[in-house]
């Protein structure tokens, strides 16, 4: 991974590539190249030692042409404005691609949650919501969990906002516990979406999933559930890693037992019956399907020529650099791009919000079957355009996505709509 790779530059390049093919109005491109707004806040928090510490936070709203903005909030010692802007833009493109009525947003608070007591964390969370309350709401901007934020954090967010407004507002955030308005299937939704798109791609590639070998980079939430669902389809998980190291067994690893091992030991390293492997060995391993599910910028131009997988399903956001993307495309590797592959998470977040708004809750089967329809339909739209336009799959995904946002911007009058024709593709 290149430490100084700016992922916002990656977003701009992806936008450029699709804009050129779409012959996009430069004003639309200008509107998509910068977020609508970014709010920077200072949050004074009384620490357990009695002193006040001031934390810094951000909330970036990229584009709301299609509906209220949506995106996670991360707590991390390094919260970088460009990174937040990039992640907000990806949310816009992802929501548009799968056809859900949201724009994109992202937020972060600069802190190390591992060093905070539970009381300090709760006060910080409530303080952050007080600071961004004027900007968020179920019809304005809907936060969700991200790195180092979870169901508990979402519960505090929702509770604090409800107190500020004097109205119980479960639709403020998604990723809540079931008991206060969460949705069945949310935890595993990203991976379930990955599984549906891999299944569709395998049909096209004539890849038999009953004998396909799978490698998972980043055995966390998205990675471990992806392993589980692909294993259920018959795939053999031959390697997985996390930040502690990697494990390999050509005969296959049971993902549920590996997950239990990780829960008990804190990481996958040392899982019985496996050999240790490096991150490089894992990424370049002979396999059918590679699922990068850790961080951005993992598959670089240096590594791409060494990749052996025929199918890459991007569970992580931005795991492949633009340089690597071109190399892999030329090598004939089929990439299911992040804005398509991992869109299951935000799709079920949307389901959670819909259930909150009409206060009626669906079964897990209802959630799963609605998710499947959306993911399969998005996959097919991208695949058809990829075939028709002879572009790489990521460009095709951006073209479908940007076309829909463009139609919304034109309909709203943000730029003129000369021919009364809102869309070229949708
Ligand atoms: P997570 O924290 O649960 O898991 C990430 C895993 O990656 C951890 O096991 C961590 O140890 C591992 N990891 C970190 N650095 C690594 C490295 N250098 N090499 C190998 N492994 C490493 O996070 P998550 O929610 O599963 O998210 C993973 C990725 O998927 C992120 O890019 C996230 O933005 C993306 N994503 C997640 C969701 C979701 O619903 N969870 C939705 C969309 C996108």
Short mmCIF file of C-alpha atoms and ligand atoms in Angstrom, two decimals:
data_model
loop_
_atom_site.label_atom_id
_atom_site.label_comp_id
_atom_site.label_asym_id
_atom_site.label_seq_id
_atom_site.Cartn_x
_atom_site.Cartn_y
_atom_site.Cartn_z
CA UNK A 1 0.00 0.00 0.00
CA UNK A 2 1.28 3.41 -0.93
CA UNK A 3 1.15 5.61 2.17
CA UNK A 4 0.87 8.92 0.32
CA UNK A 5 -1.78 7.87 -2.20
CA UNK A 6 -4.55 10.44 -2.00
CA UNK A 7 -7.85 8.62 -2.48
CA UNK A 8 -9.63 11.83 -3.39
CA UNK A 9 -7.36 12.00 -6.45
CA UNK A 10 -8.53 8.48 -7.26
CA UNK A 11 -12.18 9.59 -7.09
CA UNK A 12 -11.46 12.51 -9.43
CA UNK A 13 -9.75 10.22 -11.90
CA UNK A 14 -12.67 7.75 -11.81
CA UNK A 15 -15.04 10.65 -12.38
CA UNK A 16 -12.89 11.89 -15.30
CA UNK A 17 -12.85 8.46 -16.95
CA UNK A 18 -16.63 8.08 -16.86
CA UNK A 19 -17.26 11.76 -17.71
CA UNK A 20 -15.19 11.43 -20.89
CA UNK A 21 -17.22 8.43 -22.05
CA UNK A 22 -20.51 10.09 -21.15
CA UNK A 23 -19.49 13.40 -22.73
CA UNK A 24 -20.66 14.85 -19.45
CA UNK A 25 -21.64 18.51 -19.21
CA UNK A 26 -18.59 20.15 -17.52
CA UNK A 27 -20.88 21.85 -15.00
CA UNK A 28 -22.21 18.47 -13.86
CA UNK A 29 -18.64 17.26 -13.52
CA UNK A 30 -17.78 20.36 -11.52
CA UNK A 31 -20.71 19.73 -9.18
CA UNK A 32 -19.63 16.11 -8.68
CA UNK A 33 -15.95 16.90 -8.22
CA UNK A 34 -16.45 18.82 -4.96
CA UNK A 35 -18.79 18.10 -2.05
CA UNK A 36 -21.78 20.39 -1.45
CA UNK A 37 -20.48 21.18 2.01
CA UNK A 38 -18.16 20.02 4.77
CA UNK A 39 -18.84 21.00 8.35
CA UNK A 40 -15.89 21.11 10.72
CA UNK A 41 -16.69 20.98 14.40
CA UNK A 42 -14.91 21.25 17.75
CA UNK A 43 -16.34 19.10 20.53
CA UNK A 44 -15.46 19.91 24.16
CA UNK A 45 -15.66 16.75 26.28
CA UNK A 46 -15.17 16.41 30.04
CA UNK A 47 -12.73 13.55 30.53
CA UNK A 48 -12.75 11.20 33.53
CA UNK A 49 -9.91 13.19 35.14
CA UNK A 50 -12.17 16.25 35.26
CA UNK A 51 -10.38 18.17 32.50
CA UNK A 52 -11.93 19.27 29.21
CA UNK A 53 -10.46 17.89 25.99
CA UNK A 54 -11.49 19.41 22.64
CA UNK A 55 -11.95 16.86 19.83
CA UNK A 56 -12.20 17.70 16.12
CA UNK A 57 -14.89 16.27 13.86
CA UNK A 58 -16.09 16.49 10.26
CA UNK A 59 -19.26 15.79 8.33
CA UNK A 60 -19.07 15.99 4.56
CA UNK A 61 -22.19 15.96 2.38
CA UNK A 62 -21.20 15.28 -1.20
CA UNK A 63 -24.36 15.54 -3.29
CA UNK A 64 -28.07 15.34 -2.49
CA UNK A 65 -29.61 15.45 -5.96
CA UNK A 66 -31.14 12.00 -5.51
CA UNK A 67 -32.25 12.39 -1.91
CA UNK A 68 -31.00 12.89 1.64
CA UNK A 69 -27.31 12.13 2.05
CA UNK A 70 -26.16 8.91 3.65
CA UNK A 71 -22.86 7.65 4.98
CA UNK A 72 -20.90 6.37 7.93
CA UNK A 73 -19.05 8.13 10.73
CA UNK A 74 -15.64 6.84 11.69
CA UNK A 75 -13.70 7.40 14.90
CA UNK A 76 -9.99 7.24 14.17
CA UNK A 77 -6.78 8.91 15.38
CA UNK A 78 -6.25 10.16 11.80
CA UNK A 79 -9.31 11.69 10.18
CA UNK A 80 -8.27 13.23 6.91
CA UNK A 81 -10.53 15.71 5.08
CA UNK A 82 -9.65 14.40 1.61
CA UNK A 83 -10.32 10.84 2.69
CA UNK A 84 -13.73 11.82 4.10
CA UNK A 85 -14.52 13.71 0.86
CA UNK A 86 -13.56 10.65 -1.21
CA UNK A 87 -15.66 8.31 0.88
CA UNK A 88 -18.63 10.71 0.70
CA UNK A 89 -18.35 10.85 -3.10
CA UNK A 90 -18.20 7.06 -3.33
CA UNK A 91 -21.42 6.94 -1.29
CA UNK A 92 -23.11 9.22 -3.85
CA UNK A 93 -21.98 7.00 -6.73
CA UNK A 94 -22.89 3.78 -4.90
CA UNK A 95 -26.40 4.86 -3.93
CA UNK A 96 -27.10 6.08 -7.43
CA UNK A 97 -25.76 2.90 -9.01
CA UNK A 98 -28.08 0.61 -7.05
CA UNK A 99 -30.99 3.00 -7.51
CA UNK A 100 -31.71 3.98 -3.92
CA UNK A 101 -32.92 7.53 -3.24
CA UNK A 102 -29.89 8.87 -1.39
CA UNK A 103 -26.93 11.11 -1.97
CA UNK A 104 -23.57 10.50 -0.32
CA UNK A 105 -21.98 11.69 2.92
CA UNK A 106 -19.25 10.67 5.35
CA UNK A 107 -17.99 11.87 8.70
CA UNK A 108 -15.28 11.36 11.23
CA UNK A 109 -14.03 12.30 14.67
CA UNK A 110 -10.31 12.47 15.37
CA UNK A 111 -9.82 10.28 18.43
CA UNK A 112 -8.54 6.92 19.55
CA UNK A 113 -11.66 5.18 20.88
CA UNK A 114 -9.51 2.38 22.37
CA UNK A 115 -8.02 4.94 24.79
CA UNK A 116 -11.39 6.35 25.93
CA UNK A 117 -13.50 5.04 28.80
CA UNK A 118 -17.10 4.12 28.05
CA UNK A 119 -18.25 7.33 29.76
CA UNK A 120 -15.84 9.51 27.76
CA UNK A 121 -16.91 7.80 24.54
CA UNK A 122 -20.59 8.38 25.27
CA UNK A 123 -20.01 12.08 26.07
CA UNK A 124 -17.94 12.48 22.89
CA UNK A 125 -20.69 10.86 20.81
CA UNK A 126 -23.41 13.02 22.28
CA UNK A 127 -21.23 16.11 21.85
CA UNK A 128 -20.58 15.28 18.20
CA UNK A 129 -24.31 14.90 17.50
CA UNK A 130 -25.03 18.23 19.26
CA UNK A 131 -22.41 19.83 17.01
CA UNK A 132 -23.74 18.46 13.70
CA UNK A 133 -27.45 18.37 14.63
CA UNK A 134 -28.37 21.37 12.42
CA UNK A 135 -27.09 19.50 9.37
CA UNK A 136 -28.50 16.00 9.89
CA UNK A 137 -31.94 14.41 10.16
CA UNK A 138 -33.98 11.58 8.61
CA UNK A 139 -34.82 13.72 5.59
CA UNK A 140 -31.47 15.54 5.41
CA UNK A 141 -28.49 13.36 6.18
CA UNK A 142 -28.50 9.91 7.78
CA UNK A 143 -25.30 8.68 9.48
CA UNK A 144 -24.30 5.03 9.91
CA UNK A 145 -21.48 3.05 11.53
CA UNK A 146 -18.02 2.97 10.00
CA UNK A 147 -14.50 2.26 11.31
CA UNK A 148 -14.62 1.98 15.15
CA UNK A 149 -18.27 3.00 15.44
CA UNK A 150 -20.97 0.43 16.07
CA UNK A 151 -24.56 -0.24 17.20
CA UNK A 152 -23.91 1.34 20.59
CA UNK A 153 -22.63 4.54 18.99
CA UNK A 154 -25.67 4.66 16.69
CA UNK A 155 -27.95 4.22 19.72
CA UNK A 156 -26.34 7.21 21.47
CA UNK A 157 -26.57 9.27 18.26
CA UNK A 158 -30.25 8.50 17.86
CA UNK A 159 -31.02 9.09 21.53
CA UNK A 160 -29.19 12.43 21.66
CA UNK A 161 -30.79 13.71 18.46
CA UNK A 162 -34.24 12.60 19.69
CA UNK A 163 -33.67 14.57 22.91
CA UNK A 164 -32.51 17.69 21.04
CA UNK A 165 -35.60 17.60 18.80
CA UNK A 166 -38.02 16.34 21.45
CA UNK A 167 -39.22 13.66 19.02
CA UNK A 168 -38.27 10.00 18.92
CA UNK A 169 -36.34 9.78 15.64
CA UNK A 170 -35.18 6.23 14.81
CA UNK A 171 -34.75 7.18 11.13
CA UNK A 172 -31.86 9.52 12.03
CA UNK A 173 -29.26 6.74 11.77
CA UNK A 174 -28.99 3.19 10.48
CA UNK A 175 -27.04 0.30 11.96
CA UNK A 176 -29.06 0.43 15.20
CA UNK A 177 -29.79 -2.60 17.39
CA UNK A 178 -33.01 -4.43 16.44
CA UNK A 179 -34.71 -3.41 19.66
CA UNK A 180 -34.68 0.31 18.74
CA UNK A 181 -35.42 0.03 15.04
CA UNK A 182 -32.55 -1.86 13.44
CA UNK A 183 -33.13 -4.16 10.49
CA UNK A 184 -32.67 -7.87 10.14
CA UNK A 185 -29.77 -8.68 7.85
CA UNK A 186 -27.86 -5.40 8.29
CA UNK A 187 -24.70 -6.95 9.81
CA UNK A 188 -24.15 -9.30 6.91
CA UNK A 189 -25.70 -7.18 4.13
CA UNK A 190 -22.44 -6.02 2.52
CA UNK A 191 -21.17 -9.58 2.24
CA UNK A 192 -24.51 -10.92 1.07
CA UNK A 193 -24.41 -8.31 -1.71
CA UNK A 194 -20.87 -9.45 -2.57
CA UNK A 195 -22.09 -13.03 -2.78
CA UNK A 196 -24.94 -12.09 -5.16
CA UNK A 197 -22.61 -10.17 -7.48
CA UNK A 198 -19.97 -12.94 -7.43
CA UNK A 199 -22.70 -15.46 -8.26
CA UNK A 200 -23.82 -13.36 -11.26
CA UNK A 201 -20.24 -12.82 -12.46
CA UNK A 202 -19.49 -16.54 -12.14
CA UNK A 203 -22.36 -17.29 -14.55
CA UNK A 204 -20.81 -14.95 -17.12
CA UNK A 205 -17.30 -16.28 -16.60
CA UNK A 206 -18.51 -19.88 -16.60
CA UNK A 207 -16.83 -20.29 -13.23
CA UNK A 208 -18.06 -23.27 -11.24
CA UNK A 209 -18.53 -22.00 -7.70
CA UNK A 210 -18.58 -25.56 -6.39
CA UNK A 211 -14.90 -25.88 -7.08
CA UNK A 212 -13.80 -22.22 -7.02
CA UNK A 213 -10.99 -21.22 -4.66
CA UNK A 214 -11.36 -17.96 -2.73
CA UNK A 215 -8.86 -15.69 -0.98
CA UNK A 216 -10.00 -13.06 1.52
CA UNK A 217 -7.87 -10.04 2.40
CA UNK A 218 -9.18 -8.56 5.69
CA UNK A 219 -11.13 -11.09 7.72
CA UNK A 220 -13.33 -8.53 9.48
CA UNK A 221 -17.05 -7.90 9.10
CA UNK A 222 -17.26 -7.75 5.29
CA UNK A 223 -14.48 -10.31 4.76
CA UNK A 224 -15.63 -12.97 7.20
CA UNK A 225 -19.28 -12.87 6.10
CA UNK A 226 -18.19 -12.93 2.43
CA UNK A 227 -16.16 -16.06 3.21
CA UNK A 228 -19.17 -17.61 4.94
CA UNK A 229 -21.63 -16.90 2.10
CA UNK A 230 -19.21 -17.98 -0.64
CA UNK A 231 -18.45 -21.16 1.34
CA UNK A 232 -22.20 -21.82 1.49
CA UNK A 233 -22.27 -21.59 -2.33
CA UNK A 234 -19.64 -24.34 -2.44
CA UNK A 235 -16.45 -22.27 -2.78
CA UNK A 236 -13.26 -23.30 -1.01
CA UNK A 237 -11.71 -20.56 1.15
CA UNK A 238 -7.99 -21.26 0.84
CA UNK A 239 -6.51 -18.15 2.50
CA UNK A 240 -7.47 -15.20 4.67
CA UNK A 241 -5.66 -12.54 6.61
CA UNK A 242 -6.11 -9.55 8.91
CA UNK A 243 -3.74 -6.91 10.20
CA UNK A 244 -1.98 -9.56 12.34
CA UNK A 245 -1.03 -11.84 9.43
CA UNK A 246 -2.44 -14.49 7.10
CA UNK A 247 -3.34 -18.19 7.04
CA UNK A 248 -3.35 -20.64 4.13
CA UNK A 249 -4.63 -24.16 3.58
CA UNK A 250 -5.02 -25.41 -0.02
CA UNK A 251 -7.56 -27.98 1.22
CA UNK A 252 -9.85 -25.21 2.46
CA UNK A 253 -10.57 -23.32 5.69
CA UNK A 254 -13.95 -23.39 7.40
CA UNK A 255 -14.85 -19.65 7.66
CA UNK A 256 -17.20 -20.10 10.63
CA UNK A 257 -14.50 -21.88 12.65
CA UNK A 258 -11.95 -19.26 11.60
CA UNK A 259 -14.32 -16.51 12.73
CA UNK A 260 -14.80 -18.20 16.10
CA UNK A 261 -11.02 -18.57 16.41
CA UNK A 262 -10.60 -14.87 15.65
CA UNK A 263 -13.24 -13.93 18.23
CA UNK A 264 -11.42 -15.98 20.88
CA UNK A 265 -7.86 -15.00 19.93
CA UNK A 266 -8.29 -11.51 18.53
CA UNK A 267 -6.85 -12.38 15.09
CA UNK A 268 -6.57 -15.15 12.48
CA UNK A 269 -2.85 -15.75 12.95
CA UNK A 270 -1.99 -19.25 14.15
CA UNK A 271 -5.31 -20.84 13.16
CA UNK A 272 -4.68 -24.62 13.48
CA UNK A 273 -4.08 -26.62 10.30
CA UNK A 274 -2.87 -23.63 8.27
CA UNK A 275 0.45 -22.19 7.12
CA UNK A 276 1.32 -18.54 7.75
CA UNK A 277 1.46 -16.31 4.66
CA UNK A 278 2.32 -12.68 3.98
CA UNK A 279 -0.07 -10.11 2.58
CA UNK A 280 1.82 -10.14 -0.74
CA UNK A 281 1.63 -13.94 -0.97
CA UNK A 282 -2.08 -13.79 -0.24
CA UNK A 283 -2.89 -11.17 -2.86
CA UNK A 284 -0.84 -12.90 -5.55
CA UNK A 285 -1.95 -16.44 -4.72
CA UNK A 286 -3.21 -18.83 -7.37
CA UNK A 287 -6.99 -18.69 -6.87
CA UNK A 288 -10.23 -18.09 -8.74
CA UNK A 289 -11.73 -15.30 -6.63
CA UNK A 290 -9.96 -12.59 -4.63
CA UNK A 291 -11.99 -10.54 -2.16
CA UNK A 292 -10.07 -7.47 -0.91
CA UNK A 293 -12.01 -6.56 2.25
CA UNK A 294 -9.51 -4.53 4.27
CA UNK A 295 -8.43 -1.06 3.20
CA UNK A 296 -8.02 1.21 0.20
CA UNK A 297 -5.00 1.12 -2.18
CA UNK A 298 -4.08 -2.53 -1.56
CA UNK A 299 -3.87 -3.71 -5.18
CA UNK A 300 -1.29 -1.37 -6.64
CA UNK A 301 0.41 -1.17 -10.03
CA UNK A 302 3.30 -3.23 -8.61
CA UNK A 303 1.12 -6.08 -7.42
CA UNK A 304 -1.45 -6.15 -10.26
CA UNK A 305 0.72 -8.03 -12.82
CA UNK A 306 1.24 -10.77 -10.20
CA UNK A 307 -2.46 -11.32 -9.51
CA UNK A 308 -3.68 -14.81 -10.51
CA UNK A 309 -7.38 -14.50 -9.65
CA UNK A 310 -9.84 -14.41 -12.54
CA UNK A 311 -12.45 -12.54 -10.51
CA UNK A 312 -11.95 -9.76 -7.95
CA UNK A 313 -14.91 -8.68 -5.82
CA UNK A 314 -14.09 -5.41 -4.08
CA UNK A 315 -15.61 -5.57 -0.63
CA UNK A 316 -13.40 -2.71 0.59
CA UNK A 317 -13.79 0.83 -0.71
CA UNK A 318 -11.04 1.75 -3.16
CA UNK A 319 -8.80 -1.33 -2.80
CA UNK A 320 -7.50 -1.06 -6.39
CA UNK A 321 -5.47 1.92 -7.60
CA UNK A 322 -6.32 3.35 -11.07
CA UNK A 323 -2.98 2.10 -12.41
CA UNK A 324 -3.69 -1.43 -11.19
CA UNK A 325 -7.21 -1.20 -12.58
CA UNK A 326 -5.90 -0.67 -16.10
CA UNK A 327 -3.36 -3.47 -15.79
CA UNK A 328 -5.97 -5.93 -14.51
CA UNK A 329 -8.42 -4.94 -17.22
CA UNK A 330 -5.75 -5.59 -19.88
CA UNK A 331 -5.00 -8.95 -18.23
CA UNK A 332 -8.66 -9.89 -18.58
CA UNK A 333 -9.36 -10.02 -14.84
CA UNK A 334 -13.06 -9.44 -14.15
CA UNK A 335 -13.39 -6.82 -11.37
CA UNK A 336 -16.66 -6.22 -9.58
CA UNK A 337 -15.98 -2.61 -8.54
CA UNK A 338 -16.51 -1.46 -4.97
CA UNK A 339 -19.45 0.85 -5.72
CA UNK A 340 -21.30 -2.21 -7.02
CA UNK A 341 -19.85 -5.12 -5.02
CA UNK A 342 -20.19 -3.61 -1.54
CA UNK A 343 -23.44 -1.68 -2.11
CA UNK A 344 -25.43 -4.31 -0.17
CA UNK A 345 -24.57 -2.52 3.08
CA UNK A 346 -26.10 0.82 2.17
CA UNK A 347 -29.02 -0.93 0.48
CA UNK A 348 -30.05 -2.66 3.70
CA UNK A 349 -29.40 0.61 5.55
CA UNK A 350 -31.96 2.10 3.21
CA UNK A 351 -34.34 -0.75 4.11
CA UNK A 352 -33.78 0.02 7.80
CA UNK A 353 -34.62 3.70 7.23
CA UNK A 354 -37.76 2.81 5.23
CA UNK A 355 -38.91 0.51 8.04
CA UNK A 356 -38.26 3.29 10.58
CA UNK A 357 -40.24 5.82 8.54
CA UNK A 358 -43.34 3.71 8.37
CA UNK A 359 -42.72 1.92 11.65
CA UNK A 360 -43.38 -1.53 10.29
CA UNK A 361 -40.68 -4.17 10.28
CA UNK A 362 -39.78 -6.85 7.75
CA UNK A 363 -38.63 -10.44 8.21
CA UNK A 364 -35.09 -11.48 7.37
CA UNK A 365 -36.34 -13.30 4.26
CA UNK A 366 -38.06 -10.12 3.04
CA UNK A 367 -34.86 -8.13 3.53
CA UNK A 368 -32.69 -10.74 1.80
CA UNK A 369 -34.96 -11.17 -1.22
CA UNK A 370 -35.33 -7.39 -1.75
CA UNK A 371 -31.54 -7.04 -1.50
CA UNK A 372 -31.01 -9.81 -4.03
CA UNK A 373 -33.30 -8.11 -6.57
CA UNK A 374 -31.49 -4.78 -6.24
CA UNK A 375 -27.98 -6.27 -6.44
CA UNK A 376 -28.75 -8.51 -9.42
CA UNK A 377 -30.45 -5.72 -11.31
CA UNK A 378 -27.53 -3.29 -10.68
CA UNK A 379 -25.03 -5.94 -11.71
CA UNK A 380 -26.88 -6.58 -14.97
CA UNK A 381 -27.16 -2.88 -15.82
CA UNK A 382 -23.42 -2.45 -15.36
CA UNK A 383 -22.58 -5.63 -17.26
CA UNK A 384 -24.80 -4.67 -20.22
CA UNK A 385 -23.15 -1.26 -20.50
CA UNK A 386 -19.69 -2.79 -20.12
CA UNK A 387 -20.42 -5.07 -23.08
CA UNK A 388 -22.05 -2.32 -25.13
CA UNK A 389 -19.46 0.41 -24.57
CA UNK A 390 -16.35 -1.76 -24.44
CA UNK A 391 -15.03 0.08 -21.36
CA UNK A 392 -13.65 -1.43 -18.18
CA UNK A 393 -16.26 -2.54 -15.65
CA UNK A 394 -15.52 0.25 -13.20
CA UNK A 395 -16.04 2.88 -15.88
CA UNK A 396 -19.31 1.18 -16.84
CA UNK A 397 -20.44 1.28 -13.19
CA UNK A 398 -19.60 4.99 -12.92
CA UNK A 399 -21.38 5.69 -16.21
CA UNK A 400 -24.61 4.08 -14.96
CA UNK A 401 -24.30 5.91 -11.65
CA UNK A 402 -23.40 9.36 -12.99
CA UNK A 403 -26.07 9.16 -15.65
CA UNK A 404 -28.75 8.81 -12.96
CA UNK A 405 -27.35 11.63 -10.80
CA UNK A 406 -27.13 13.82 -13.91
CA UNK A 407 -30.79 13.14 -14.66
CA UNK A 408 -31.70 14.19 -11.11
CA UNK A 409 -29.60 17.38 -11.30
CA UNK A 410 -31.18 18.29 -14.61
CA UNK A 411 -34.67 17.59 -13.32
CA UNK A 412 -33.97 19.89 -10.35
CA UNK A 413 -32.68 22.63 -12.65
CA UNK A 414 -29.10 22.64 -11.33
CA UNK A 415 -28.04 22.74 -14.97
CA UNK A 416 -30.21 23.31 -18.03
CA UNK A 417 -31.89 20.35 -19.57
CA UNK A 418 -31.97 21.33 -23.22
CA UNK A 419 -33.56 18.41 -25.00
CA UNK A 420 -35.89 17.46 -22.15
CA UNK A 421 -34.02 14.22 -22.23
CA UNK A 422 -32.88 13.42 -18.74
CA UNK A 423 -30.83 10.34 -19.36
CA UNK A 424 -28.78 8.54 -21.95
CA UNK A 425 -28.65 5.18 -20.20
CA UNK A 426 -31.27 4.65 -17.49
P1 LIG B 1 -13.56 -4.42 9.84
O1 LIG B 1 -12.78 -3.50 10.71
O2 LIG B 1 -14.61 -5.27 10.43
O3 LIG B 1 -12.56 -5.39 9.05
C1 LIG B 1 -11.40 -4.97 8.41
C2 LIG B 1 -10.39 -6.12 8.51
O4 LIG B 1 -9.25 -5.78 7.73
C3 LIG B 1 -9.90 -6.36 9.93
O5 LIG B 1 -9.92 -7.75 10.18
C4 LIG B 1 -8.46 -5.85 9.90
O6 LIG B 1 -7.60 -6.57 10.81
C5 LIG B 1 -8.09 -6.14 8.47
N1 LIG B 1 -6.96 -5.37 8.00
C6 LIG B 1 -6.61 -4.10 8.30
N2 LIG B 1 -5.45 -3.78 7.69
C7 LIG B 1 -5.08 -4.87 6.99
C8 LIG B 1 -4.00 -5.17 6.12
N3 LIG B 1 -3.05 -4.26 5.89
N4 LIG B 1 -3.93 -6.39 5.57
C9 LIG B 1 -4.88 -7.31 5.80
N5 LIG B 1 -5.94 -7.10 6.60
C10 LIG B 1 -6.03 -5.89 7.18
O7 LIG B 1 -14.13 -3.49 8.67
P2 LIG B 1 -15.31 -3.82 7.64
O8 LIG B 1 -16.55 -3.18 8.09
O9 LIG B 1 -15.30 -5.27 7.32
O10 LIG B 1 -14.79 -2.97 6.38
C11 LIG B 1 -13.75 -3.46 5.54
C12 LIG B 1 -13.76 -2.68 4.24
O11 LIG B 1 -15.05 -2.84 3.63
C13 LIG B 1 -13.56 -1.17 4.39
O12 LIG B 1 -12.90 -0.68 3.25
C14 LIG B 1 -14.97 -0.63 4.41
O13 LIG B 1 -15.03 0.72 4.01
C15 LIG B 1 -15.61 -1.57 3.40
N6 LIG B 1 -17.08 -1.62 3.53
C16 LIG B 1 -17.65 -2.18 4.62
C17 LIG B 1 -19.02 -2.20 4.72
C18 LIG B 1 -19.71 -2.83 5.89
O14 LIG B 1 -20.95 -2.86 5.89
N7 LIG B 1 -19.00 -3.37 6.86
C19 LIG B 1 -19.81 -1.64 3.70
C20 LIG B 1 -19.19 -1.10 2.57
C21 LIG B 1 -17.80 -1.10 2.50
#
